Tab-separated table of C-alpha atoms in Angstrom:
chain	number	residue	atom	x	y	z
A	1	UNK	CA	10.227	5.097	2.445
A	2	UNK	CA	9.857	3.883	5.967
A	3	UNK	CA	8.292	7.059	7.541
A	4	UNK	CA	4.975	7.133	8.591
A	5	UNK	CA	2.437	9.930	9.098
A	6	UNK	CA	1.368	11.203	12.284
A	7	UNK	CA	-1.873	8.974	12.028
A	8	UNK	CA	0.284	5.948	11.044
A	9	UNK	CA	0.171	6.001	6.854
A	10	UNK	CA	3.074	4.770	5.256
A	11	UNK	CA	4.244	5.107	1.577
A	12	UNK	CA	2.120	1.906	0.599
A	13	UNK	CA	-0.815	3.236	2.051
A	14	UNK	CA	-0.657	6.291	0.816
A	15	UNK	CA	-0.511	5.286	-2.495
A	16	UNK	CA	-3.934	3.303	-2.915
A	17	UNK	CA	-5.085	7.375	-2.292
A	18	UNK	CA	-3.849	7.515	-6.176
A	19	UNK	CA	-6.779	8.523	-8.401
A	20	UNK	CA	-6.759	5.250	-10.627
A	21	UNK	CA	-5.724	1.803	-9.855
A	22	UNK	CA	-3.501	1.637	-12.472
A	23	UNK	CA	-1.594	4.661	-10.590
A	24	UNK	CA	-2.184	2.885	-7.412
A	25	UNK	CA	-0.096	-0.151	-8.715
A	26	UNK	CA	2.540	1.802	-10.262
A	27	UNK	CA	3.138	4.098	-7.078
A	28	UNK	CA	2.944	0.744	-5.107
A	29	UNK	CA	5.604	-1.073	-7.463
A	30	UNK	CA	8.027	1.651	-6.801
A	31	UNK	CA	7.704	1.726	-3.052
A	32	UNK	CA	8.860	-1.976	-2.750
A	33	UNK	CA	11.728	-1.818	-5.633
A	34	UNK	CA	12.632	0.459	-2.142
A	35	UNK	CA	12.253	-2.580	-0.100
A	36	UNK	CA	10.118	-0.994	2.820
A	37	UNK	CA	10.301	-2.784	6.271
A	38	UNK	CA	6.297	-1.695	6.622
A	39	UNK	CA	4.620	-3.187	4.553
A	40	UNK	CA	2.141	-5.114	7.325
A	41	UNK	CA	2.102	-1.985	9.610
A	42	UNK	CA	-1.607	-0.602	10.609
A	43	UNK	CA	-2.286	2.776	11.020
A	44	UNK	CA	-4.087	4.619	14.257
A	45	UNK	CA	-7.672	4.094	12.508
A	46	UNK	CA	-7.054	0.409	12.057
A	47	UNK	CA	-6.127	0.709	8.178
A	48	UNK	CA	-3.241	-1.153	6.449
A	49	UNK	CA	-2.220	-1.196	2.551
A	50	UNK	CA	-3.791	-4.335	2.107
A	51	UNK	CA	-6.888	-3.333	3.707
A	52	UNK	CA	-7.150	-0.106	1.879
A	53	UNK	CA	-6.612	-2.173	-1.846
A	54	UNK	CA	-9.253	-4.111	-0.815
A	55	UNK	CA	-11.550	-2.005	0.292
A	56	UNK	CA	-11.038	0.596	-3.220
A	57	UNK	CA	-11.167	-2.271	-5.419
A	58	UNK	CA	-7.276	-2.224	-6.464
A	59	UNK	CA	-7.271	-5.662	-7.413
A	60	UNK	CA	-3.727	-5.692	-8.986
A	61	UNK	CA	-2.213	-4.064	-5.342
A	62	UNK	CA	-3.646	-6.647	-3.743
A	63	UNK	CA	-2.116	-9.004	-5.561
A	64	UNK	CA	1.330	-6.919	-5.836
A	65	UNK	CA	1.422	-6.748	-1.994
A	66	UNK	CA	0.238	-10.402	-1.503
A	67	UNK	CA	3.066	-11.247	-3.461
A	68	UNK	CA	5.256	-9.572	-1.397
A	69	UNK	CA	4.550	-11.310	1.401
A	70	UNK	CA	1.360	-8.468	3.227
A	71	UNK	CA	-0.759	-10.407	5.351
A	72	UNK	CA	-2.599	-7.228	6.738
């Protein structure tokens, strides 16, 4: 749950790629019942989970990774 891909994505990021936010927060809320160490990390194009949420409109990942502490 820690890995990253070779541009940087972790698990969290990956999972705002989910095709509704609703999957998006359920793929999210598993990942950190996992306790990930990454959850601030950026990837090589600048990109974290938080920005990524933001960005797609996930309002309820931004809040779940808010709430667990994501400043990035």
């Amino acid at each position: 749950i820690n890995a990253a891909s070779h541009s940087g994505y972790t698990a969290a990021m990956q999972a705002m790629f989910a095709d509704t936010p609703e999957s998006a927060a359920n793929l999210l809320t598993l990942i950190l019942e996992r306790k990930p160490t990454n959850l601030n990390a950026v990837a090589t194009d600048g990109k974290s989970a938080l920005s990524l949420a933001k960005v797609k409109g996930f309002s309820r990942c931004v809040e779940i990774l808010q709430k667990a502490g994501v400043t990035q």
